[in-house]
């Protein structure tokens, strides 16, 4: 990368500063000339616009704007008045305009020249975009005041300075009068003046640059001498006895004197540094030897720490296995405890169900006894009926009543049989849940279920017999002649029913005895389960203490392992630091030798 010298940068800066300064002067000069031209033309044009404004009739002008008719007498009259005013003045154009839409305006009356001058004359109703006229005509229409434009470069007419006045009709602006002055000579003269200024600026810049170059050559020559001397000192083999010549008391002379002072200070420092380098080299050798001994000692300690760390890892691994086994035992004990709880609950439920079952059997026995008694009465009634044929109708009502009671008793027996069957099924399910301990109980439950099914069958048979009795009673009512045969059939069937009821009673007594045996066995099972639960609770409590001790031992083993790892890591870090210190010591020896060689090159 090319470096620009300070001398060149200084010259460029001065040249740029002068150029900007002269440019600002030129801009101020141009602005002052333009402002003066606007003021002069404004003062000259204001009376012209006022005269033209007074000569315009607002009402007729607005009517002309609406009709845009060149044959309107007012058009020619007003045009001649404006032409007369313009010819008596020095303005370029004098005209009136009215708004068409937006920035498009109509030329209404042009008094600038004769219509035969087609180049400069604007006929009635010709349209022009006046956006290049500046803000002045719009301000005249909107604000209703006289306005003077800036120096405007109109698209068709060139550089122009204009004065505008509104045309009123009934207090409303319906158009404006415009008076244009030709500013092209002003712009031309201003351009020539600026060109002359630029020429002068260029000449001044050249003169200034040449003067600066001549002045700066001597200045930078003296600077170069100081720089050359400093370069000789800084090349690594410099002569610190070199002295710069001080010929003046200006800034350059002070710089040379300061350079001599710096050189003298550096020479003193180099002398002192030469004496210190020998001591530094000797200390570096001692430090390197001590670092080597430290590294050897750390290596021996590292071996011992690594051995301890290996044993700690083995101990931690062993404790992890023991802890896992203990956790497994604890899980098995918890599982056993849960199973014992379930078994206790199942046995309690079975005991309650069987007690309820036993109660139901007792209730059935009572009902069977009642039915047996009823059947005995029915037999007696049947024998009496054979002897007392004359009171058949009275006995029939008694038989109907007893028949209804038999129906209700039979429904009770059927309901008991259904409940017995349901209890037997529940007992079988609980026996299946109990596993091997519930096999005997399952056999008893099956027997109970069979008895319940038998009871249901007998109840169905009883129901059929009762229906037959009802049929027989109806037959007695319909035909008293057949009463003897009906009573014989009733007696036979009653005896059969009585036999069935005796069988049911015997079966229910056997069920009652079996249930009582089951309850005794379940009581023994409950007692055994309670003992097992107590033993399991004691085992669980002892296991908890064991588990706590093993967990504490494992935590201590983990702590020992962590401390061992930290000691090994710290020793490793210490070894690295010692090795780095050794390397640094050797590097210091090399640097010390290099500095010694470099210092010895200086001539003091």
XYZ file of N, CA and C in Angstrom, residues 41-139:
297
model
N -35.424 44.770 -10.658
C -36.537 44.473 -11.561
C -37.874 44.585 -10.832
N -37.899 44.222 -9.549
C -39.145 44.333 -8.802
C -39.577 45.778 -8.643
N -38.644 46.646 -8.334
C -38.975 48.064 -8.196
C -39.428 48.663 -9.531
N -38.799 48.170 -10.620
C -39.182 48.695 -11.934
C -40.516 48.140 -12.389
N -40.822 46.927 -12.050
C -42.043 46.300 -12.559
C -43.268 46.564 -11.738
N -43.136 46.945 -10.464
C -44.301 47.146 -9.618
C -45.233 48.224 -10.175
N -44.753 49.422 -10.623
C -45.681 50.415 -11.200
C -46.352 49.905 -12.473
N -45.611 49.113 -13.260
C -46.192 48.583 -14.499
C -47.357 47.660 -14.179
N -47.169 46.757 -13.214
C -48.229 45.806 -12.851
C -49.415 46.541 -12.253
N -49.142 47.556 -11.444
C -50.244 48.305 -10.839
C -51.077 49.019 -11.912
N -50.395 49.601 -12.904
C -51.125 50.271 -14.000
C -51.946 49.259 -14.781
N -51.342 48.097 -15.074
C -52.078 47.072 -15.823
C -53.261 46.558 -15.023
N -53.086 46.396 -13.720
C -54.178 45.897 -12.876
C -55.341 46.883 -12.872
N -55.049 48.188 -12.820
C -56.096 49.197 -12.804
C -56.833 49.271 -14.131
N -56.136 48.933 -15.220
C -56.761 49.025 -16.542
C -57.676 47.844 -16.835
N -57.670 46.802 -16.012
C -58.469 45.594 -16.244
C -59.767 45.706 -15.463
N -60.898 45.513 -16.167
C -62.213 45.440 -15.534
C -62.442 43.989 -15.107
N -62.607 43.785 -13.810
C -62.710 42.415 -13.293
C -63.893 41.653 -13.845
N -65.044 42.294 -13.931
C -66.258 41.604 -14.405
C -66.123 41.227 -15.868
N -65.662 42.168 -16.687
C -65.508 41.862 -18.102
C -64.419 40.812 -18.312
N -63.403 40.903 -17.494
C -62.311 39.921 -17.620
C -62.823 38.509 -17.308
N -63.642 38.385 -16.242
C -64.171 37.062 -15.897
C -65.108 36.550 -16.985
N -65.905 37.466 -17.581
C -66.792 37.054 -18.680
C -65.974 36.563 -19.862
N -64.855 37.227 -20.138
C -63.989 36.812 -21.242
C -63.353 35.455 -20.953
N -63.019 35.236 -19.675
C -62.444 33.935 -19.292
C -63.443 32.819 -19.545
N -64.714 33.114 -19.306
C -65.739 32.085 -19.495
C -66.014 31.835 -20.976
N -66.040 32.901 -21.764
C -66.393 32.738 -23.186
C -65.189 32.393 -24.052
N -63.988 32.929 -23.693
C -62.770 32.726 -24.512
C -63.047 33.097 -25.973
N -63.752 34.216 -26.163
C -64.159 34.671 -27.505
C -63.294 35.852 -27.920
N -62.520 35.683 -29.002
C -61.661 36.771 -29.477
C -62.481 37.928 -30.048
N -63.709 37.672 -30.417
C -64.555 38.728 -30.989
C -65.202 39.602 -29.920
N -64.968 39.280 -28.677
C -65.482 40.106 -27.591
C -64.792 41.472 -27.667
N -65.540 42.607 -27.772
C -64.915 43.934 -27.910
C -63.942 44.257 -26.769
N -64.238 43.724 -25.581
C -63.376 44.034 -24.447
C -61.981 43.439 -24.628
N -61.882 42.336 -25.333
C -60.586 41.689 -25.527
C -59.611 42.621 -26.238
N -60.026 43.201 -27.366
C -59.134 44.074 -28.137
C -58.862 45.367 -27.364
N -59.868 45.867 -26.661
C -59.707 47.097 -25.895
C -58.643 46.925 -24.805
N -58.781 45.850 -24.077
C -57.831 45.602 -22.993
C -56.442 45.300 -23.538
N -56.363 44.570 -24.672
C -55.046 44.235 -25.247
C -54.293 45.507 -25.622
N -54.971 46.471 -26.209
C -54.318 47.694 -26.620
C -53.830 48.491 -25.407
N -54.616 48.503 -24.340
C -54.183 49.201 -23.135
C -52.905 48.581 -22.568
N -52.880 47.265 -22.524
C -51.688 46.592 -21.986
C -50.493 46.808 -22.899
N -50.723 46.808 -24.210
C -49.624 47.012 -25.147
C -49.048 48.414 -24.982
N -49.924 49.388 -24.744
C -49.461 50.755 -24.556
C -48.617 50.870 -23.282
N -49.062 50.193 -22.220
C -48.299 50.248 -20.973
C -46.935 49.591 -21.150
N -46.885 48.453 -21.872
C -45.601 47.754 -22.042
C -44.623 48.579 -22.869
N -45.132 49.248 -23.933
C -44.255 50.018 -24.801
C -43.660 51.221 -24.072
N -44.326 51.703 -23.042
C -43.799 52.814 -22.282
C -42.823 52.369 -21.190
N -42.662 51.059 -21.039
C -41.760 50.516 -20.004
C -40.652 49.713 -20.674
N -39.806 49.154 -19.880
C -38.698 48.344 -20.404
C -38.874 46.848 -20.103
N -40.103 46.421 -19.802
C -40.331 44.994 -19.527
C -40.398 44.214 -20.823
N -40.251 42.919 -20.717
C -40.244 42.058 -21.920
C -41.659 41.621 -22.296
N -42.436 41.137 -21.311
C -43.799 40.652 -21.567
C -44.727 41.247 -20.525
N -45.995 41.529 -20.970
C -47.050 41.983 -20.089
C -48.316 41.244 -20.527
N -48.926 40.490 -19.649
C -50.011 39.581 -20.046
C -50.883 39.276 -18.828
N -52.040 38.662 -19.147
C -52.935 38.186 -18.090
C -53.225 36.700 -18.323
N -53.464 35.966 -17.231
C -53.757 34.529 -17.309
C -54.841 34.178 -16.307
N -55.541 33.065 -16.562
C -56.580 32.539 -15.661
C -56.420 31.023 -15.563
N -56.816 30.506 -14.425
C -56.600 29.070 -14.160
C -57.539 28.214 -15.008
N -56.947 27.149 -15.578
C -57.745 26.131 -16.255
C -57.954 24.939 -15.320
N -56.851 24.309 -14.934
C -56.912 23.205 -13.951
C -55.497 22.936 -13.458
N -55.342 22.858 -12.127
C -54.033 22.564 -11.552
C -53.019 23.629 -11.902
N -51.939 23.213 -12.589
C -50.875 24.138 -12.980
C -50.996 24.592 -14.435
N -52.065 24.175 -15.111
C -52.328 24.623 -16.496
C -53.191 25.893 -16.432
N -52.700 26.952 -17.141
C -53.390 28.249 -17.158
C -53.624 28.691 -18.606
N -54.764 29.433 -18.777
C -55.070 30.047 -20.079
C -54.365 31.385 -20.192
N -53.838 31.685 -21.390
C -53.499 33.068 -21.724
C -54.807 33.758 -22.104
N -55.089 34.904 -21.447
C -56.342 35.614 -21.748
C -56.033 36.842 -22.625
N -55.354 37.841 -22.058
C -55.019 39.068 -22.822
C -53.508 39.200 -22.802
N -52.873 39.181 -23.957
C -51.419 39.321 -24.076
C -51.125 40.696 -24.675
N -50.545 41.607 -23.854
C -50.187 42.950 -24.320
C -48.707 43.083 -24.558
N -48.034 41.943 -24.787
C -46.582 41.985 -24.937
C -46.164 42.527 -26.291
N -46.944 42.224 -27.345
C -46.566 42.637 -28.700
C -47.789 42.565 -29.595
N -47.610 42.892 -30.857
C -48.694 42.806 -31.817
C -48.949 41.341 -32.167
N -50.200 40.962 -32.471
C -50.492 39.561 -32.803
C -49.713 39.044 -33.999
N -49.220 39.961 -34.809
C -48.447 39.496 -35.969
C -47.120 38.873 -35.551
N -46.620 39.189 -34.346
C -45.383 38.594 -33.844
C -45.721 37.233 -33.228
N -45.860 36.252 -34.065
C -46.315 34.919 -33.606
C -45.329 34.247 -32.668
N -44.057 34.676 -32.708
C -43.064 34.036 -31.843
C -43.257 34.420 -30.391
N -43.654 35.681 -30.123
C -43.770 36.178 -28.761
C -45.212 36.395 -28.310
N -46.179 36.429 -29.231
C -47.566 36.694 -28.880
C -48.254 35.377 -28.521
N -49.096 35.417 -27.465
C -49.854 34.246 -27.014
C -51.322 34.515 -27.237
N -51.983 33.821 -28.132
C -53.395 34.062 -28.433
C -54.292 33.704 -27.245
N -55.542 34.219 -27.338
C -56.538 33.920 -26.315
C -56.803 32.405 -26.262
N -56.897 31.883 -25.013
C -57.238 30.462 -24.745
C -56.078 29.504 -24.983
N -54.878 30.028 -25.356
C -53.728 29.109 -25.435
C -53.317 28.712 -24.012
N -52.911 27.446 -23.851
C -52.662 26.868 -22.521
C -51.166 26.663 -22.314
N -50.723 26.933 -21.077
C -49.311 26.699 -20.738
C -49.220 26.185 -19.292
N -48.304 25.224 -19.090
C -48.003 24.729 -17.742
C -47.024 25.716 -17.102
N -47.466 26.415 -16.035
C -46.658 27.483 -15.432
C -45.877 26.979 -14.212
N -45.674 25.634 -14.116
C -44.917 25.135 -12.959
C -43.489 25.628 -12.971
N -42.924 25.973 -14.165
C -41.557 26.502 -14.239
C -41.497 27.978 -13.879
N -42.661 28.628 -13.612
C -42.686 30.040 -13.247
C -42.323 30.251 -11.778
N -42.280 29.137 -10.995
C -42.018 29.261 -9.569
C -43.306 29.414 -8.775
N -43.157 29.819 -7.503
C -44.311 29.935 -6.613
C -45.029 31.276 -6.724
N -44.415 32.272 -7.312
C -44.948 33.642 -7.270
C -46.349 33.757 -7.869
N -46.666 33.222 -9.068
C -48.023 33.405 -9.604
C -49.084 32.710 -8.752
N -48.763 31.550 -8.186
C -49.735 30.849 -7.332
C -49.978 31.616 -6.035
N -48.901 32.209 -5.478
C -49.075 33.023 -4.275
C -49.929 34.245 -4.553
